[in-house]
Amino acid sequence: MAVSTTKRLQRHALSAALMSAMLLTANAALAQETPQASEDQQATELDKVVVTGSLIPQTTLETFKPVITISAEDIKNRGFNSVQEVLSNASVATGGVQGNQTSASFTQGAETNSLFGLPVGYTKYLIDGRPMANYPALYNGTDTFNNISGIPVELVDRIEILPGGQSSLYGSDAIAGVINIILKKKLDGTAISARAGVYKDGGGQSTRVSLADNFSLADDRLNILAGIQYENRDPIWGYQRDLTKQFNQHPLDNPATPLDGVPVASRDWLVFSPFTSYNFLDPANCANVADAFGGTTGLQTRPGRPAPYCGSMFTPGYRTVRNGKESTQVYTHATFDINDNAQLYADVLYNKETVDYHIGSNFTWWGTSVKWGYFYDPNLDDFFQLQRAFAPEDMAGGWEQSMNHDTSKSYAATFGVNGTFGDSSWDYDLGATRTEYKLHENSWARLADPINDWFETNILGPSQGLDPYFGVYQVYTPDYAAFYQLLPAGAFESFTTRTHSHSKTYDNMVRGQVTNAELFSLPGGDAGLAVAAEWGKEGWEYKPDALLIPDPVTLESQIWGTTSVSGEGDRERYAVTGEMRLPVWDPLTVSVSGRYDSYKAAGRTIDSPTWGVGLEFRPIESLLFRGKIGTAFRAPTISDMFQGASGFYSFVRDDLNCAIAGFDPDEQGCPQQFESAQYFGTQIGNPELEPIDADVWSAGIVWAPTSNFSIGADYHHWEISNEVLLQSASRLMSDEYNCTAVADGGTGLLDPNSGTCQAAFAAIDRNALGALQNIRLTKINIAKRELNAVTVDTAWTQSLGAYGDLHLAGSWTRNLKHEQQTYADEPTIDLVYDEFYTTDPKYKANASATWEKDQFSTTLYANYLGPTGNIVAFTTPVPTAYARDRGVGSYTTLNASLSYEATPDLLFSFVVNNLANRMPDMDLTYSGLTGEPYNSANYDVYGRAYYLEVKYVFNKD
């Protein structure tokens, strides 16, 4: 998609004023086209430009599509440090996501967003109108998505957000909306900037420097813009924030849960029996481990447990709550005028990024449960598990030795030619784009056999056969005094290593487009036409370290307690797109678009046609009614189709064992080991998947009574079907229960030889005692959902005369309905009002106020998150009155900035983010068992930050 064209036409003064005002003020481009003007108004020449959501150049910023625009000036004034911060603060980004504040995710270093609470892969990301490369790792271990952390924010000209299904122009993935990040094409001179930041409570210190310049050669026929940005940011550790340095110190008492109301230390040295609960067998009473975790380990107890254990209240602090980061981006844009009708162009964006993070002591431990389950101690005539957390004092290099490092390199290169066919109104654009993204994950890991062997040799002692009761469990007589010790020198290093996993995506695309913005005349103006065709080939591969690849029989890898994603594949695609803009009447414009996409993958063709019709009706010059109806789709991603056996750990209700214990599927009180049974899951792709389909429409109104004020409201609707999801583990457990004979604990309601039963039996593995071990899940087209949302955007510019100018802008989004159904015979779940299924806010808003006077400019920006459910409501199918009465309240953060233009070439800026140092401490229903008493998908604990920036521009034009 081209960014601009040289075609011009006459426009009225009021329309020009509207456009200028809206570009100055921010959040939404809300200017209106004026059909008539008084005789004393002078005609104004304005460039036709291509805005996101259309292929046809036009002068009207407001069309039938509600584009939200955030300019480079907005980004600076509002204190945003990255493209991710810009987009996560957008009111339409109502869905919580995993990001650099999330521990132990599959994509720890990546940054993305969820528009309207829809899956992150439903948003189409573009850079200068061209699709971004997919991130090589999978979101939540299963979904393809875009990582936007590698875009140089200093070189962004503006960001355009187009909500709603847009596949009739942009193809697959454009269900939730399209985000187009437009980089700078021209500078006033050579720009150098430096920015330094610190947090009030420590950690996260950052520096960012950038240099950009443009110059002309060959009698101004060759124009080049080149820029580089470098950033370095320290991690923020949990121990640097009061809320995360230790276990929740202020849990409210909940009578339904004995542990609530009491802060509880981690079980860092624990001996546990399924029959006699905790057993404390340390003759030194934790004295030999007192130095662990910074000297905070000691004798601890838990309510309802008969014996103490050794643990610390401060282990949650030993993880990063924000990644460290070092990144460099290089960007070049070049054009060369061959003649008056043809221009060569080239764009290259390169990014290298390393993120450093630690997943915490919850994931840095060893226990007998993984290999042996329980063992039998004949001296105590009981069955036990040992659990042992590793502390920084166990490691020769300290906690840094177990840090993880993800390094990614990506580039996007486009070369092409555009111009005009002779003296005609026909423009053309032909270009080729290559994107590539490589990821290297350097992760700390425990070697399965060496770690078990070390503890067996030094703690458990030799095996003495199998237990006398079940004949299944190993018999050991451990040296418990040796268990309650810090590791001797060299031990930790002997059973740990670093794994190196490599993954890659690439996308090659050739695209050609012809456009005529003056095809023929209609009563309302010139009709426009655009036709485009594209061909592409893309691929994905994820090659985990050989140590992480599970054995095909046992599903166990050589790495203890860790698994990984795997898979590879490619596909070829082509598409044709057409759009026509028809101003059929002075107040009425109709736009129609259509697209056909075809993919060849796994020996089959997957295709999807999509269409869209848009209306713009302006009964008077200041009022616009608009609407759109159409379809959207998402093709099965390469990972959906070609993902190999990828592991994960999760929990599910074991219906069969609950029934054997005397509890029906809907009955409360099933023993915890069955109510929430842990299992090792594997998920695999499905080459037979079909596209996800969506019917979409929107309707809205924009009112701009003056050149300084406008407000727009839009209603959006999605009806999505054929969604790709993993098979439900809960559904498989239910099927197994109903397929099992009554004599064996089931209901016998289903024929055990039926396809349903055979699929359930094949997917579920149990051990000799009937305990759940493994579940194999496949991706299938099964789910559907319906979503309704409303957005409101407003902007106002007011001159204060001698006191300067005031610019106000605001945006608000409300999800009205979001319902999903996984299986046709299952009930529909409510993702707006039922807090058991969602922690997303129902509404979100932001507002900014900027005052400018001479060399000074100051902005106050507010981001508002509506109320959400609490953790008890989210984890309890039937919330108690306790849960209902303690929802999480609304949450507002403030940013403030002050800029001073010392000279026309020198600008100083001071920014304070999270002005009130607001922390996410509102959810009072978290128990004392957590070190993160807030929802990290919605909030963070970064706190107040200070940034000082200086920018110098010389050699101005």
CSV table of C-alpha atoms in Angstrom, one decimal, residues 425-705:
chain,number,residue,atom,x,y,z
A,425,SER,CA,-4.9,9.1,-14.2
A,426,TRP,CA,-3.7,5.6,-13.8
A,427,ASP,CA,-1.0,5.0,-11.1
A,428,TYR,CA,0.9,1.8,-10.6
A,429,ASP,CA,3.0,0.3,-7.8
A,430,LEU,CA,5.0,-2.9,-8.2
A,431,GLY,CA,7.2,-4.1,-5.3
A,432,ALA,CA,8.8,-7.2,-3.7
A,433,THR,CA,9.1,-7.7,0.1
A,434,ARG,CA,11.2,-10.1,2.1
A,435,THR,CA,10.8,-10.5,5.8
A,436,GLU,CA,12.7,-12.8,8.1
A,437,TYR,CA,12.7,-13.4,11.8
A,438,LYS,CA,15.1,-15.6,13.7
A,439,LEU,CA,15.0,-16.4,17.4
A,440,HIS,CA,17.6,-18.0,19.6
A,441,GLU,CA,16.5,-19.0,23.1
A,442,ASN,CA,19.3,-19.5,25.5
A,443,SER,CA,17.7,-21.0,28.6
A,444,TRP,CA,18.8,-22.4,31.9
A,445,ALA,CA,17.7,-26.0,32.4
A,446,ARG,CA,18.0,-29.0,34.7
A,447,LEU,CA,19.3,-32.2,33.2
A,448,ALA,CA,16.8,-35.0,34.0
A,449,ASP,CA,19.1,-38.0,34.6
A,450,PRO,CA,22.0,-36.1,36.3
A,451,ILE,CA,19.7,-34.2,38.7
A,452,ASN,CA,17.9,-37.3,39.7
A,453,ASP,CA,21.1,-39.3,40.0
A,454,TRP,CA,22.7,-36.6,42.2
A,455,PHE,CA,19.8,-36.6,44.7
A,456,GLU,CA,19.6,-40.4,44.6
A,457,THR,CA,23.3,-40.8,45.3
A,458,ASN,CA,23.5,-38.0,47.9
A,459,ILE,CA,20.1,-38.0,49.5
A,460,LEU,CA,17.9,-41.0,48.7
A,461,GLY,CA,20.5,-43.7,48.8
A,462,PRO,CA,20.3,-47.0,46.9
A,463,SER,CA,17.0,-48.4,45.9
A,464,GLN,CA,15.8,-51.3,48.0
A,465,GLY,CA,13.2,-52.6,45.6
A,466,LEU,CA,9.4,-51.9,45.4
A,467,ASP,CA,7.1,-51.0,48.2
A,468,PRO,CA,5.2,-53.8,50.0
A,469,TYR,CA,1.7,-52.3,49.6
A,470,PHE,CA,1.3,-51.5,45.9
A,471,GLY,CA,4.5,-53.0,44.4
A,472,VAL,CA,4.9,-49.9,42.3
A,473,TYR,CA,6.9,-47.3,44.2
A,474,GLN,CA,10.7,-47.4,44.9
A,475,VAL,CA,11.9,-48.1,48.5
A,476,TYR,CA,14.5,-45.6,49.9
A,477,THR,CA,15.8,-44.7,53.3
A,478,PRO,CA,17.0,-41.2,52.7
A,479,ASP,CA,19.6,-39.2,54.6
A,480,TYR,CA,17.2,-36.4,55.7
A,481,ALA,CA,19.9,-34.4,57.4
A,482,ALA,CA,21.7,-34.2,54.1
A,483,PHE,CA,18.5,-33.1,52.4
A,484,TYR,CA,18.2,-30.0,54.6
A,485,GLN,CA,21.5,-28.5,53.4
A,486,LEU,CA,22.6,-26.0,50.8
A,487,LEU,CA,24.3,-27.7,47.9
A,488,PRO,CA,28.0,-28.3,48.1
A,489,ALA,CA,30.3,-26.5,45.6
A,490,GLY,CA,30.0,-27.8,42.1
A,491,ALA,CA,26.9,-29.8,42.7
A,492,PHE,CA,24.5,-27.3,41.0
A,493,GLU,CA,26.7,-27.0,38.0
A,494,SER,CA,26.9,-30.8,37.6
A,495,PHE,CA,23.3,-31.3,36.9
A,496,THR,CA,22.3,-28.1,35.1
A,497,THR,CA,23.0,-26.8,31.6
A,498,ARG,CA,21.9,-24.3,29.0
A,499,THR,CA,19.6,-25.3,26.1
A,500,HIS,CA,19.7,-23.5,22.8
A,501,SER,CA,16.5,-23.6,20.7
A,502,HIS,CA,16.3,-22.0,17.3
A,503,SER,CA,13.2,-20.9,15.4
A,504,LYS,CA,12.6,-18.9,12.2
A,505,THR,CA,9.8,-17.4,10.1
A,506,TYR,CA,10.1,-15.9,6.6
A,507,ASP,CA,7.7,-14.3,4.1
A,508,ASN,CA,8.3,-13.4,0.5
A,509,MET,CA,5.8,-11.3,-1.3
A,510,VAL,CA,5.4,-9.7,-4.7
A,511,ARG,CA,2.6,-7.2,-5.1
A,512,GLY,CA,1.3,-5.1,-7.9
A,513,GLN,CA,-1.4,-2.5,-7.9
A,514,VAL,CA,-3.0,-0.1,-10.3
A,515,THR,CA,-5.1,2.8,-9.1
A,516,ASN,CA,-7.2,5.5,-10.7
A,517,ALA,CA,-8.7,8.1,-8.4
A,518,GLU,CA,-10.4,9.9,-11.3
A,519,LEU,CA,-11.9,7.0,-13.1
A,520,PHE,CA,-15.1,8.8,-14.1
A,521,SER,CA,-17.3,11.5,-12.8
A,522,LEU,CA,-20.4,11.1,-10.7
A,523,PRO,CA,-22.8,13.6,-9.1
A,524,GLY,CA,-20.7,13.6,-5.9
A,525,GLY,CA,-17.3,13.7,-7.5
A,526,ASP,CA,-14.8,11.4,-9.1
A,527,ALA,CA,-15.1,7.6,-8.8
A,528,GLY,CA,-11.9,5.8,-7.8
A,529,LEU,CA,-10.7,2.3,-8.5
A,530,ALA,CA,-7.8,0.1,-7.2
A,531,VAL,CA,-6.9,-3.4,-8.3
A,532,ALA,CA,-4.1,-5.4,-6.7
A,533,ALA,CA,-2.6,-8.8,-7.1
A,534,GLU,CA,0.0,-10.5,-4.9
A,535,TRP,CA,1.9,-13.7,-4.6
A,536,GLY,CA,3.8,-15.0,-1.6
A,537,LYS,CA,5.5,-17.8,0.1
A,538,GLU,CA,6.0,-18.1,3.8
A,539,GLY,CA,7.6,-20.6,6.2
A,540,TRP,CA,8.0,-21.4,9.9
A,541,GLU,CA,10.3,-23.8,11.7
A,542,TYR,CA,10.9,-24.3,15.4
A,543,LYS,CA,13.8,-26.5,16.4
A,544,PRO,CA,14.1,-27.0,20.1
A,545,ASP,CA,17.3,-28.1,21.6
A,546,ALA,CA,17.7,-31.8,21.2
A,547,LEU,CA,17.6,-32.2,25.0
A,548,LEU,CA,14.1,-30.8,25.0
A,549,ILE,CA,12.6,-33.2,22.4
A,550,PRO,CA,10.3,-35.7,24.2
A,551,ASP,CA,10.8,-39.4,23.7
A,552,PRO,CA,8.0,-40.6,21.4
A,553,VAL,CA,7.1,-43.4,23.8
A,554,THR,CA,7.5,-41.9,27.3
A,555,LEU,CA,7.0,-38.2,26.2
A,556,GLU,CA,9.9,-37.3,28.6
A,557,SER,CA,12.8,-35.2,27.5
A,558,GLN,CA,16.3,-35.1,28.8
A,559,ILE,CA,15.5,-31.8,30.6
A,560,TRP,CA,13.9,-32.1,34.0
A,561,GLY,CA,10.4,-30.7,34.3
A,562,THR,CA,10.6,-28.7,31.0
A,563,THR,CA,9.1,-29.0,27.6
A,564,SER,CA,9.1,-27.1,24.3
A,565,VAL,CA,7.4,-26.3,21.1
A,566,SER,CA,8.4,-28.0,17.8
A,567,GLY,CA,7.3,-28.0,14.2
A,568,GLU,CA,7.9,-26.7,10.7
A,569,GLY,CA,6.1,-26.1,7.4
A,570,ASP,CA,5.6,-23.7,4.6
A,571,ARG,CA,2.8,-22.5,2.3
A,572,GLU,CA,2.4,-20.6,-1.0
A,573,ARG,CA,-0.4,-18.1,-1.5
A,574,TYR,CA,-1.8,-15.7,-4.0
A,575,ALA,CA,-4.6,-13.0,-3.7
A,576,VAL,CA,-6.4,-10.5,-5.9
A,577,THR,CA,-8.1,-7.4,-4.4
A,578,GLY,CA,-10.3,-4.8,-5.8
A,579,GLU,CA,-11.8,-1.6,-4.4
A,580,MET,CA,-14.1,1.0,-5.9
A,581,ARG,CA,-15.1,4.3,-4.4
A,582,LEU,CA,-18.3,5.8,-5.8
A,583,PRO,CA,-19.5,9.3,-4.8
A,584,VAL,CA,-23.0,8.6,-6.2
A,585,TRP,CA,-24.5,11.8,-4.8
A,586,ASP,CA,-23.0,14.9,-3.2
A,587,PRO,CA,-23.8,13.7,0.3
A,588,LEU,CA,-23.5,10.0,-0.4
A,589,THR,CA,-20.4,7.9,-1.2
A,590,VAL,CA,-20.5,4.1,-1.6
A,591,SER,CA,-17.3,2.0,-1.4
A,592,VAL,CA,-17.1,-1.7,-2.3
A,593,SER,CA,-14.2,-4.1,-2.0
A,594,GLY,CA,-13.5,-7.7,-2.6
A,595,ARG,CA,-10.6,-10.1,-2.2
A,596,TYR,CA,-9.9,-13.7,-3.0
A,597,ASP,CA,-7.1,-15.5,-1.1
A,598,SER,CA,-5.8,-18.9,-1.9
A,599,TYR,CA,-3.2,-20.9,0.1
A,600,LYS,CA,-1.4,-24.1,-1.0
A,601,ALA,CA,-0.2,-26.2,2.0
A,602,ALA,CA,0.0,-29.8,3.0
A,603,GLY,CA,-1.0,-30.9,-0.5
A,604,ARG,CA,-4.3,-29.0,-0.5
A,605,THR,CA,-5.7,-25.7,-1.4
A,606,ILE,CA,-7.4,-23.5,1.2
A,607,ASP,CA,-9.2,-20.5,-0.2
A,608,SER,CA,-11.6,-17.8,1.0
A,609,PRO,CA,-13.4,-14.9,-0.8
A,610,THR,CA,-14.2,-11.8,1.3
A,611,TRP,CA,-16.2,-8.7,0.6
A,612,GLY,CA,-17.1,-5.3,2.1
A,613,VAL,CA,-19.5,-2.5,1.4
A,614,GLY,CA,-19.2,0.9,3.1
A,615,LEU,CA,-21.4,4.0,3.1
A,616,GLU,CA,-20.6,7.6,3.9
A,617,PHE,CA,-23.6,10.0,4.2
A,618,ARG,CA,-23.1,13.7,4.9
A,619,PRO,CA,-26.5,15.5,5.1
A,620,ILE,CA,-24.7,18.7,6.1
A,621,GLU,CA,-21.0,19.6,6.0
A,622,SER,CA,-20.4,19.0,9.7
A,623,LEU,CA,-22.2,15.6,10.1
A,624,LEU,CA,-21.2,12.2,8.8
A,625,PHE,CA,-23.1,8.9,9.1
A,626,ARG,CA,-21.1,5.9,8.2
A,627,GLY,CA,-21.3,2.1,8.1
A,628,LYS,CA,-19.8,-1.0,6.7
A,629,ILE,CA,-20.8,-4.6,6.3
A,630,GLY,CA,-18.7,-7.4,5.1
A,631,THR,CA,-16.8,-10.6,5.8
A,632,ALA,CA,-13.4,-11.5,7.3
A,633,PHE,CA,-11.3,-14.6,7.8
A,634,ARG,CA,-8.2,-16.1,9.2
A,635,ALA,CA,-6.4,-18.9,7.3
A,636,PRO,CA,-5.1,-21.8,9.3
A,637,THR,CA,-1.6,-20.6,10.3
A,638,ILE,CA,1.4,-22.6,9.5
A,639,SER,CA,1.8,-23.5,13.2
A,640,ASP,CA,-1.9,-24.5,13.3
A,641,MET,CA,-1.2,-27.0,10.6
A,642,PHE,CA,2.3,-28.1,11.1
A,643,GLN,CA,3.0,-27.8,14.8
A,644,GLY,CA,4.7,-30.9,16.1
A,645,ALA,CA,4.2,-32.6,19.4
A,646,SER,CA,4.7,-29.7,21.7
A,647,GLY,CA,4.5,-30.2,25.5
A,648,PHE,CA,2.9,-28.2,28.3
A,649,TYR,CA,1.8,-28.8,31.9
A,650,SER,CA,-1.7,-28.0,33.1
A,651,PHE,CA,-4.5,-29.1,35.4
A,652,VAL,CA,-7.9,-30.7,34.8
A,653,ARG,CA,-10.7,-32.3,36.8
A,654,ASP,CA,-10.3,-36.1,36.7
A,655,ASP,CA,-14.0,-37.0,36.4
A,656,LEU,CA,-13.4,-40.8,36.5
A,657,ASN,CA,-11.3,-40.7,39.7
A,658,CYS,CA,-13.8,-38.2,41.3
A,659,ALA,CA,-16.6,-40.7,40.5
A,660,ILE,CA,-14.6,-43.6,42.0
A,661,ALA,CA,-14.1,-41.4,45.1
A,662,GLY,CA,-17.9,-40.9,45.3
A,663,PHE,CA,-18.4,-37.5,43.6
A,664,ASP,CA,-20.5,-36.8,40.5
A,665,PRO,CA,-19.1,-34.4,37.8
A,666,ASP,CA,-21.0,-31.4,39.1
A,667,GLU,CA,-20.6,-32.3,42.8
A,668,GLN,CA,-18.3,-30.2,45.1
A,669,GLY,CA,-15.8,-31.8,47.4
A,670,CYS,CA,-13.8,-34.1,45.2
A,671,PRO,CA,-10.3,-34.6,46.6
A,672,GLN,CA,-7.9,-32.0,45.4
A,673,GLN,CA,-5.6,-34.4,43.6
A,674,PHE,CA,-8.5,-35.3,41.4
A,675,GLU,CA,-10.4,-32.0,41.4
A,676,SER,CA,-7.3,-30.3,39.9
A,677,ALA,CA,-5.1,-33.2,38.6
A,678,GLN,CA,-1.9,-32.1,37.0
A,679,TYR,CA,-1.0,-33.7,33.6
A,680,PHE,CA,1.6,-33.4,30.9
A,681,GLY,CA,-0.1,-32.4,27.7
A,682,THR,CA,1.0,-32.5,24.1
A,683,GLN,CA,-0.5,-30.5,21.4
A,684,ILE,CA,-0.1,-31.1,17.7
A,685,GLY,CA,-1.2,-29.2,14.5
A,686,ASN,CA,-3.9,-30.4,12.1
A,687,PRO,CA,-3.2,-30.2,8.3
A,688,GLU,CA,-6.9,-30.5,7.6
A,689,LEU,CA,-8.0,-27.3,9.3
A,690,GLU,CA,-10.3,-24.9,7.6
A,691,PRO,CA,-10.3,-21.0,7.7
A,692,ILE,CA,-11.9,-19.1,10.5
A,693,ASP,CA,-14.8,-17.1,9.1
A,694,ALA,CA,-16.4,-13.9,10.4
A,695,ASP,CA,-19.4,-11.7,9.4
A,696,VAL,CA,-18.7,-8.1,10.5
A,697,TRP,CA,-20.5,-4.8,10.3
A,698,SER,CA,-20.2,-1.4,11.9
A,699,ALA,CA,-22.2,1.8,12.1
A,700,GLY,CA,-21.2,5.2,13.3
A,701,ILE,CA,-21.6,9.0,13.4
A,702,VAL,CA,-19.1,11.8,13.3
A,703,TRP,CA,-20.0,15.4,14.2
A,704,ALA,CA,-17.6,18.3,13.6
A,705,PRO,CA,-19.6,21.5,14.2
